[in-house]
PDB file of C-alpha atoms in Angstrom:
ATOM      1  CA  MET A   1     -13.665 -94.015  36.381  1.00  0.00           C
ATOM      2  CA  ASN A   2     -11.632 -96.741  34.696  1.00  0.00           C
ATOM      3  CA  LEU A   3     -11.227 -96.027  30.973  1.00  0.00           C
ATOM      4  CA  SER A   4      -9.085 -99.071  30.185  1.00  0.00           C
ATOM      5  CA  ASP A   5      -9.151-100.177  26.543  1.00  0.00           C
ATOM      6  CA  ARG A   6     -11.143 -97.137  25.428  1.00  0.00           C
ATOM      7  CA  ILE A   7      -9.688 -95.357  22.434  1.00  0.00           C
ATOM      8  CA  ALA A   8      -9.652 -91.566  22.509  1.00  0.00           C
ATOM      9  CA  LEU A   9      -8.631 -88.851  20.092  1.00  0.00           C
ATOM     10  CA  VAL A  10      -7.702 -85.428  21.473  1.00  0.00           C
ATOM     11  CA  THR A  11      -7.158 -82.501  19.116  1.00  0.00           C
ATOM     12  CA  GLY A  12      -5.101 -79.537  20.252  1.00  0.00           C
ATOM     13  CA  ALA A  13      -3.193 -82.066  22.325  1.00  0.00           C
ATOM     14  CA  THR A  14      -0.053 -79.945  22.612  1.00  0.00           C
ATOM     15  CA  GLY A  15      -2.010 -77.009  24.066  1.00  0.00           C
ATOM     16  CA  GLY A  16      -2.465 -76.412  27.759  1.00  0.00           C
ATOM     17  CA  ILE A  17      -6.039 -77.682  28.030  1.00  0.00           C
ATOM     18  CA  GLY A  18      -5.785 -80.377  25.346  1.00  0.00           C
ATOM     19  CA  GLY A  19      -2.549 -81.679  26.833  1.00  0.00           C
ATOM     20  CA  ALA A  20      -3.998 -81.805  30.336  1.00  0.00           C
ATOM     21  CA  ILE A  21      -7.067 -83.680  29.097  1.00  0.00           C
ATOM     22  CA  ALA A  22      -4.960 -86.200  27.194  1.00  0.00           C
ATOM     23  CA  ARG A  23      -2.836 -86.826  30.284  1.00  0.00           C
ATOM     24  CA  LYS A  24      -5.865 -87.314  32.552  1.00  0.00           C
ATOM     25  CA  LEU A  25      -7.432 -89.772  30.106  1.00  0.00           C
ATOM     26  CA  MET A  26      -4.218 -91.790  29.904  1.00  0.00           C
ATOM     27  CA  MET A  27      -3.917 -91.828  33.678  1.00  0.00           C
ATOM     28  CA  GLN A  28      -7.306 -93.570  33.756  1.00  0.00           C
ATOM     29  CA  GLY A  29      -6.204 -96.189  31.252  1.00  0.00           C
ATOM     30  CA  ALA A  30      -7.488 -94.777  27.962  1.00  0.00           C
ATOM     31  CA  ARG A  31      -5.484 -95.332  24.792  1.00  0.00           C
ATOM     32  CA  VAL A  32      -5.101 -91.765  23.562  1.00  0.00           C
ATOM     33  CA  ALA A  33      -4.152 -90.486  20.119  1.00  0.00           C
ATOM     34  CA  LEU A  34      -2.629 -87.026  20.305  1.00  0.00           C
ATOM     35  CA  ALA A  35      -3.448 -84.679  17.423  1.00  0.00           C
ATOM     36  CA  SER A  36      -1.738 -81.353  16.746  1.00  0.00           C
ATOM     37  CA  ARG A  37      -0.427 -79.402  13.784  1.00  0.00           C
ATOM     38  CA  ASN A  38       3.090 -79.270  15.254  1.00  0.00           C
ATOM     39  CA  ALA A  39       4.986 -82.552  14.902  1.00  0.00           C
ATOM     40  CA  GLU A  40       7.957 -81.292  16.911  1.00  0.00           C
ATOM     41  CA  ARG A  41       5.777 -80.347  19.879  1.00  0.00           C
ATOM     42  CA  LEU A  42       4.076 -83.727  19.669  1.00  0.00           C
ATOM     43  CA  ALA A  43       7.446 -85.467  19.827  1.00  0.00           C
ATOM     44  CA  ALA A  44       8.465 -83.407  22.852  1.00  0.00           C
ATOM     45  CA  GLN A  45       5.156 -84.130  24.543  1.00  0.00           C
ATOM     46  CA  ILE A  46       5.603 -87.868  24.054  1.00  0.00           C
ATOM     47  CA  GLU A  47       8.956 -87.707  25.812  1.00  0.00           C
ATOM     48  CA  THR A  48       7.403 -85.827  28.731  1.00  0.00           C
ATOM     49  CA  LEU A  49       4.535 -88.300  29.018  1.00  0.00           C
ATOM     50  CA  ARG A  50       6.821 -91.315  28.830  1.00  0.00           C
ATOM     51  CA  ALA A  51       8.902 -89.843  31.629  1.00  0.00           C
ATOM     52  CA  GLU A  52       5.691 -89.901  33.685  1.00  0.00           C
ATOM     53  CA  GLY A  53       5.063 -93.539  32.782  1.00  0.00           C
ATOM     54  CA  LEU A  54       2.367 -92.730  30.212  1.00  0.00           C
ATOM     55  CA  SER A  55       2.362 -93.940  26.625  1.00  0.00           C
ATOM     56  CA  PRO A  56       0.125 -92.393  23.937  1.00  0.00           C
ATOM     57  CA  LEU A  57      -1.536 -94.665  21.402  1.00  0.00           C
ATOM     58  CA  THR A  58      -0.221 -92.628  18.489  1.00  0.00           C
ATOM     59  CA  THR A  59       0.281 -89.074  17.263  1.00  0.00           C
ATOM     60  CA  LEU A  60      -1.364 -87.324  14.322  1.00  0.00           C
ATOM     61  CA  ALA A  61       0.177 -84.166  12.897  1.00  0.00           C
ATOM     62  CA  TYR A  62      -2.243 -82.143  10.793  1.00  0.00           C
ATOM     63  CA  ASP A  63      -3.623 -78.600  10.617  1.00  0.00           C
ATOM     64  CA  LEU A  64      -7.233 -77.944  11.580  1.00  0.00           C
ATOM     65  CA  ASP A  65      -7.217 -75.225   8.922  1.00  0.00           C
ATOM     66  CA  ASP A  66      -6.822 -77.856   6.177  1.00  0.00           C
ATOM     67  CA  PRO A  67      -9.996 -79.908   5.487  1.00  0.00           C
ATOM     68  CA  ASP A  68      -8.120 -82.348   3.232  1.00  0.00           C
ATOM     69  CA  ALA A  69      -5.519 -83.005   5.922  1.00  0.00           C
ATOM     70  CA  ILE A  70      -8.268 -83.565   8.491  1.00  0.00           C
ATOM     71  CA  ASN A  71     -10.019 -86.073   6.250  1.00  0.00           C
ATOM     72  CA  ALA A  72      -6.796 -87.928   5.473  1.00  0.00           C
ATOM     73  CA  ALA A  73      -5.808 -88.128   9.134  1.00  0.00           C
ATOM     74  CA  LEU A  74      -9.220 -89.306  10.308  1.00  0.00           C
ATOM     75  CA  LYS A  75      -9.578 -91.857   7.523  1.00  0.00           C
ATOM     76  CA  GLY A  76      -6.175 -93.247   8.454  1.00  0.00           C
ATOM     77  CA  PHE A  77      -7.161 -93.381  12.120  1.00  0.00           C
ATOM     78  CA  ALA A  78     -10.421 -95.186  11.315  1.00  0.00           C
ATOM     79  CA  ASN A  79      -8.693 -97.714   9.070  1.00  0.00           C
ATOM     80  CA  THR A  80      -6.044 -98.451  11.677  1.00  0.00           C
ATOM     81  CA  TYR A  81      -8.031 -98.576  14.914  1.00  0.00           C
ATOM     82  CA  LYS A  82     -11.580 -99.302  13.695  1.00  0.00           C
ATOM     83  CA  ARG A  83     -13.150 -97.538  16.660  1.00  0.00           C
ATOM     84  CA  MET A  84     -13.250 -94.372  18.715  1.00  0.00           C
ATOM     85  CA  ASP A  85     -14.803 -94.270  22.165  1.00  0.00           C
ATOM     86  CA  ILE A  86     -13.922 -90.707  23.151  1.00  0.00           C
ATOM     87  CA  LEU A  87     -13.393 -87.593  21.047  1.00  0.00           C
ATOM     88  CA  VAL A  88     -12.154 -84.351  22.567  1.00  0.00           C
ATOM     89  CA  ASN A  89     -12.216 -81.333  20.257  1.00  0.00           C
ATOM     90  CA  ALA A  90      -9.756 -79.132  22.157  1.00  0.00           C
ATOM     91  CA  GLY A  91      -7.997 -77.511  19.208  1.00  0.00           C
ATOM     92  CA  GLY A  92      -8.847 -73.887  18.544  1.00  0.00           C
ATOM     93  CA  ILE A  93      -7.642 -70.336  18.048  1.00  0.00           C
ATOM     94  CA  MET A  94      -8.511 -66.928  19.474  1.00  0.00           C
ATOM     95  CA  GLN A  95      -7.917 -63.682  17.555  1.00  0.00           C
ATOM     96  CA  ASP A  96      -9.122 -60.651  19.480  1.00  0.00           C
ATOM     97  CA  ALA A  97      -9.952 -57.546  17.436  1.00  0.00           C
ATOM     98  CA  PRO A  98     -12.478 -54.698  17.441  1.00  0.00           C
ATOM     99  CA  LEU A  99     -15.493 -55.472  15.258  1.00  0.00           C
ATOM    100  CA  GLY A 100     -14.485 -53.009  12.554  1.00  0.00           C
ATOM    101  CA  MET A 101     -10.979 -54.468  12.239  1.00  0.00           C
ATOM    102  CA  ILE A 102     -11.835 -58.133  11.718  1.00  0.00           C
ATOM    103  CA  SER A 103     -10.494 -59.195   8.335  1.00  0.00           C
ATOM    104  CA  ALA A 104     -12.165 -61.595   5.927  1.00  0.00           C
ATOM    105  CA  GLU A 105      -9.122 -63.838   6.245  1.00  0.00           C
ATOM    106  CA  ALA A 106      -9.456 -63.945  10.040  1.00  0.00           C
ATOM    107  CA  ILE A 107     -13.137 -64.831   9.758  1.00  0.00           C
ATOM    108  CA  GLU A 108     -12.467 -67.705   7.370  1.00  0.00           C
ATOM    109  CA  HIS A 109      -9.522 -69.016   9.388  1.00  0.00           C
ATOM    110  CA  THR A 110     -11.286 -68.873  12.768  1.00  0.00           C
ATOM    111  CA  LEU A 111     -14.496 -70.463  11.555  1.00  0.00           C
ATOM    112  CA  GLN A 112     -12.578 -73.262   9.831  1.00  0.00           C
ATOM    113  CA  VAL A 113     -10.445 -74.092  12.862  1.00  0.00           C
ATOM    114  CA  ASN A 114     -13.011 -73.579  15.622  1.00  0.00           C
ATOM    115  CA  VAL A 115     -16.221 -74.667  13.905  1.00  0.00           C
ATOM    116  CA  ALA A 116     -15.753 -76.621  10.676  1.00  0.00           C
ATOM    117  CA  ALA A 117     -12.944 -78.779  12.072  1.00  0.00           C
ATOM    118  CA  THR A 118     -15.037 -79.566  15.144  1.00  0.00           C
ATOM    119  CA  ILE A 119     -17.917 -80.708  12.937  1.00  0.00           C
ATOM    120  CA  HIS A 120     -15.630 -82.794  10.701  1.00  0.00           C
ATOM    121  CA  HIS A 121     -14.251 -84.614  13.739  1.00  0.00           C
ATOM    122  CA  MET A 122     -17.727 -85.217  15.131  1.00  0.00           C
ATOM    123  CA  GLN A 123     -18.788 -86.744  11.813  1.00  0.00           C
ATOM    124  CA  TYR A 124     -15.989 -89.298  11.843  1.00  0.00           C
ATOM    125  CA  ALA A 125     -16.374 -90.009  15.545  1.00  0.00           C
ATOM    126  CA  ALA A 126     -20.113 -90.592  15.208  1.00  0.00           C
ATOM    127  CA  ARG A 127     -19.591 -93.165  12.458  1.00  0.00           C
ATOM    128  CA  LEU A 128     -17.046 -95.096  14.506  1.00  0.00           C
ATOM    129  CA  MET A 129     -19.003 -94.848  17.751  1.00  0.00           C
ATOM    130  CA  ALA A 130     -22.221 -95.988  16.100  1.00  0.00           C
ATOM    131  CA  ARG A 131     -20.574 -99.320  15.232  1.00  0.00           C
ATOM    132  CA  HIS A 132     -20.301-100.105  18.943  1.00  0.00           C
ATOM    133  CA  GLY A 133     -23.416 -98.330  20.171  1.00  0.00           C
ATOM    134  CA  SER A 134     -21.728 -95.915  22.556  1.00  0.00           C
ATOM    135  CA  GLY A 135     -19.298 -93.038  22.809  1.00  0.00           C
ATOM    136  CA  SER A 136     -18.610 -89.614  24.242  1.00  0.00           C
ATOM    137  CA  ILE A 137     -17.853 -86.475  22.240  1.00  0.00           C
ATOM    138  CA  ILE A 138     -16.543 -83.498  24.195  1.00  0.00           C
ATOM    139  CA  ASN A 139     -16.232 -80.112  22.515  1.00  0.00           C
ATOM    140  CA  LEU A 140     -14.358 -77.157  23.973  1.00  0.00           C
ATOM    141  CA  THR A 141     -16.286 -73.920  23.743  1.00  0.00           C
ATOM    142  CA  SER A 142     -15.819 -70.868  26.014  1.00  0.00           C
ATOM    143  CA  ILE A 143     -17.635 -68.599  28.424  1.00  0.00           C
ATOM    144  CA  ILE A 144     -17.202 -66.013  25.659  1.00  0.00           C
ATOM    145  CA  GLY A 145     -19.362 -68.163  23.411  1.00  0.00           C
ATOM    146  CA  VAL A 146     -22.075 -68.057  26.083  1.00  0.00           C
ATOM    147  CA  ALA A 147     -21.928 -64.433  27.203  1.00  0.00           C
ATOM    148  CA  GLY A 148     -19.881 -62.603  24.554  1.00  0.00           C
ATOM    149  CA  GLY A 149     -16.967 -60.248  25.117  1.00  0.00           C
ATOM    150  CA  ALA A 150     -15.808 -56.861  23.863  1.00  0.00           C
ATOM    151  CA  ASN A 151     -13.353 -57.111  20.957  1.00  0.00           C
ATOM    152  CA  GLN A 152     -14.147 -60.829  20.706  1.00  0.00           C
ATOM    153  CA  THR A 153     -17.031 -60.898  18.242  1.00  0.00           C
ATOM    154  CA  LEU A 154     -15.351 -63.408  15.928  1.00  0.00           C
ATOM    155  CA  TYR A 155     -14.161 -65.725  18.704  1.00  0.00           C
ATOM    156  CA  ALA A 156     -17.557 -65.504  20.428  1.00  0.00           C
ATOM    157  CA  ALA A 157     -19.354 -66.326  17.182  1.00  0.00           C
ATOM    158  CA  SER A 158     -17.185 -69.379  16.598  1.00  0.00           C
ATOM    159  CA  LYS A 159     -17.608 -70.688  20.127  1.00  0.00           C
ATOM    160  CA  ALA A 160     -21.352 -70.019  20.111  1.00  0.00           C
ATOM    161  CA  ALA A 161     -21.488 -72.088  16.925  1.00  0.00           C
ATOM    162  CA  VAL A 162     -19.772 -74.942  18.761  1.00  0.00           C
ATOM    163  CA  ILE A 163     -22.509 -74.769  21.408  1.00  0.00           C
ATOM    164  CA  GLY A 164     -25.210 -74.996  18.749  1.00  0.00           C
ATOM    165  CA  ALA A 165     -23.433 -77.880  17.034  1.00  0.00           C
ATOM    166  CA  THR A 166     -23.061 -79.684  20.347  1.00  0.00           C
ATOM    167  CA  LYS A 167     -26.715 -79.402  21.254  1.00  0.00           C
ATOM    168  CA  SER A 168     -27.903 -80.424  17.785  1.00  0.00           C
ATOM    169  CA  ALA A 169     -25.534 -83.393  17.511  1.00  0.00           C
ATOM    170  CA  ALA A 170     -26.562 -84.527  21.003  1.00  0.00           C
ATOM    171  CA  ARG A 171     -30.199 -84.710  19.914  1.00  0.00           C
ATOM    172  CA  GLU A 172     -29.340 -86.539  16.713  1.00  0.00           C
ATOM    173  CA  LEU A 173     -26.956 -89.065  18.252  1.00  0.00           C
ATOM    174  CA  ALA A 174     -28.762 -89.838  21.522  1.00  0.00           C
ATOM    175  CA  PRO A 175     -30.720 -92.765  19.978  1.00  0.00           C
ATOM    176  CA  LYS A 176     -27.339 -94.328  19.138  1.00  0.00           C
ATOM    177  CA  HIS A 177     -26.197 -93.875  22.760  1.00  0.00           C
ATOM    178  CA  ILE A 178     -23.533 -91.396  21.708  1.00  0.00           C
ATOM    179  CA  ARG A 179     -23.271 -88.500  24.134  1.00  0.00           C
ATOM    180  CA  VAL A 180     -22.244 -85.019  22.995  1.00  0.00           C
ATOM    181  CA  ASN A 181     -21.375 -82.343  25.543  1.00  0.00           C
ATOM    182  CA  ALA A 182     -19.244 -79.223  25.704  1.00  0.00           C
ATOM    183  CA  ILE A 183     -17.056 -77.537  28.286  1.00  0.00           C
ATOM    184  CA  ALA A 184     -17.080 -73.740  28.518  1.00  0.00           C
ATOM    185  CA  PRO A 185     -13.916 -72.651  30.354  1.00  0.00           C
ATOM    186  CA  GLY A 186     -13.600 -69.183  31.815  1.00  0.00           C
ATOM    187  CA  PHE A 187     -10.228 -67.505  32.351  1.00  0.00           C
ATOM    188  CA  ILE A 188      -7.714 -70.366  32.383  1.00  0.00           C
ATOM    189  CA  ASP A 189      -3.959 -69.964  32.806  1.00  0.00           C
ATOM    190  CA  THR A 190      -2.674 -71.230  29.440  1.00  0.00           C
ATOM    191  CA  ALA A 191      -0.629 -69.925  26.527  1.00  0.00           C
ATOM    192  CA  MET A 192      -3.851 -68.589  24.988  1.00  0.00           C
ATOM    193  CA  THR A 193      -4.252 -66.097  27.835  1.00  0.00           C
ATOM    194  CA  ALA A 194      -0.562 -65.459  28.512  1.00  0.00           C
ATOM    195  CA  HIS A 195      -0.533 -62.391  26.258  1.00  0.00           C
ATOM    196  CA  TYR A 196      -2.864 -60.443  28.552  1.00  0.00           C
ATOM    197  CA  ASN A 197      -1.100 -57.500  30.180  1.00  0.00           C
ATOM    198  CA  GLU A 198      -1.258 -57.018  33.933  1.00  0.00           C
ATOM    199  CA  ALA A 199      -4.073 -54.465  33.799  1.00  0.00           C
ATOM    200  CA  ILE A 200      -6.305 -56.741  31.735  1.00  0.00           C
ATOM    201  CA  ARG A 201      -5.406 -59.748  33.860  1.00  0.00           C
ATOM    202  CA  THR A 202      -6.285 -57.883  37.053  1.00  0.00           C
ATOM    203  CA  ARG A 203      -9.600 -56.718  35.613  1.00  0.00           C
ATOM    204  CA  VAL A 204     -10.527 -60.221  34.437  1.00  0.00           C
ATOM    205  CA  ILE A 205      -9.624 -61.852  37.745  1.00  0.00           C
ATOM    206  CA  ALA A 206     -11.779 -59.274  39.538  1.00  0.00           C
ATOM    207  CA  SER A 207     -14.764 -60.615  37.581  1.00  0.00           C
ATOM    208  CA  ILE A 208     -14.228 -64.170  38.843  1.00  0.00           C
ATOM    209  CA  GLY A 209     -16.228 -65.141  41.901  1.00  0.00           C
ATOM    210  CA  MET A 210     -13.464 -67.412  43.194  1.00  0.00           C
ATOM    211  CA  GLY A 211     -10.906 -64.648  42.717  1.00  0.00           C
ATOM    212  CA  ARG A 212      -8.365 -66.596  40.684  1.00  0.00           C
ATOM    213  CA  PRO A 213      -7.779 -68.047  37.213  1.00  0.00           C
ATOM    214  CA  GLY A 214      -8.556 -71.676  36.585  1.00  0.00           C
ATOM    215  CA  SER A 215      -6.012 -74.314  35.639  1.00  0.00           C
ATOM    216  CA  ALA A 216      -5.881 -76.633  32.659  1.00  0.00           C
ATOM    217  CA  ASP A 217      -6.093 -79.581  35.052  1.00  0.00           C
ATOM    218  CA  GLU A 218      -9.397 -78.274  36.415  1.00  0.00           C
ATOM    219  CA  VAL A 219     -10.826 -78.209  32.903  1.00  0.00           C
ATOM    220  CA  ALA A 220      -9.399 -81.683  32.311  1.00  0.00           C
ATOM    221  CA  ASP A 221     -11.211 -83.001  35.387  1.00  0.00           C
ATOM    222  CA  ALA A 222     -14.504 -81.892  33.824  1.00  0.00           C
ATOM    223  CA  ALA A 223     -13.568 -83.622  30.571  1.00  0.00           C
ATOM    224  CA  LEU A 224     -12.725 -86.793  32.470  1.00  0.00           C
ATOM    225  CA  PHE A 225     -16.200 -86.781  34.017  1.00  0.00           C
ATOM    226  CA  LEU A 226     -17.846 -86.345  30.603  1.00  0.00           C
ATOM    227  CA  ALA A 227     -15.681 -89.078  29.061  1.00  0.00           C
ATOM    228  CA  SER A 228     -16.469 -91.603  31.779  1.00  0.00           C
ATOM    229  CA  ASP A 229     -19.514 -93.655  32.694  1.00  0.00           C
ATOM    230  CA  LEU A 230     -20.171 -91.238  35.546  1.00  0.00           C
ATOM    231  CA  SER A 231     -21.932 -89.089  32.944  1.00  0.00           C
ATOM    232  CA  VAL A 232     -23.627 -91.913  31.061  1.00  0.00           C
ATOM    233  CA  TYR A 233     -27.016 -90.128  31.141  1.00  0.00           C
ATOM    234  CA  VAL A 234     -25.637 -86.655  30.386  1.00  0.00           C
ATOM    235  CA  THR A 235     -25.835 -85.270  26.855  1.00  0.00           C
ATOM    236  CA  GLY A 236     -26.400 -81.922  25.170  1.00  0.00           C
ATOM    237  CA  GLN A 237     -24.992 -80.024  28.145  1.00  0.00           C
ATOM    238  CA  ILE A 238     -22.611 -77.061  28.293  1.00  0.00           C
ATOM    239  CA  LEU A 239     -20.528 -77.434  31.448  1.00  0.00           C
ATOM    240  CA  GLY A 240     -19.067 -74.142  32.658  1.00  0.00           C
ATOM    241  CA  VAL A 241     -15.651 -74.329  34.306  1.00  0.00           C
ATOM    242  CA  ASP A 242     -15.222 -70.673  35.177  1.00  0.00           C
ATOM    243  CA  GLY A 243     -15.042 -70.164  38.954  1.00  0.00           C
ATOM    244  CA  GLY A 244     -18.162 -68.004  38.920  1.00  0.00           C
ATOM    245  CA  MET A 245     -16.856 -65.641  36.262  1.00  0.00           C
ATOM    246  CA  GLN A 246     -19.007 -62.813  34.969  1.00  0.00           C
ATOM    247  CA  ALA A 247     -18.016 -62.375  31.309  1.00  0.00           C
TER     248      ALA A 247
END
């Protein structure tokens, strides 16, 4: 699973799952660019990684809610590094709300961050990967995007859209030997789920066949498989990492 000399870009790299994926890729030799909207958190993450003997390729601070910032960052990346072998779209947001209380602003914001930004990144990655005739794009969706969830209509819609985009891009890019897959995590212990109260947490864990939450590292292991040559004939797949969860 040696990824030496492969260049990767990971969005949401200061989040629990994105950070774990970036670390796993670096541990296998990949040269990883860390992307996040928070420059201070990126700087702190670099210090942590360097203390572990890992050195990121670069950092990119931009907001997935800003299409112009995305384009500027990705153009700069392409001009500097000329290639991208691995793209991980791990950035995203979740805003739970009953159907009747979802605001127009929340809809626009969620769809931009979770869907439009994912597509923008795939566009740039596909151009760079096509130059070298190979590449792996990994999108983060969710079990909620597969099965739905009460009070999560907006989040489910955005993550279902990522699944559709993944499957369509996989068909389009397969002749260029660019693989496109997605990971659908279940209940993972990260900051995104930390706000759940004990009653909700207990109820959710009861729906998991393995009887426990997953970890960011377990999701990262799945991403490592999809990034490596171990999955060279795998494309258009949605890999559930959910411990047998019933959403």
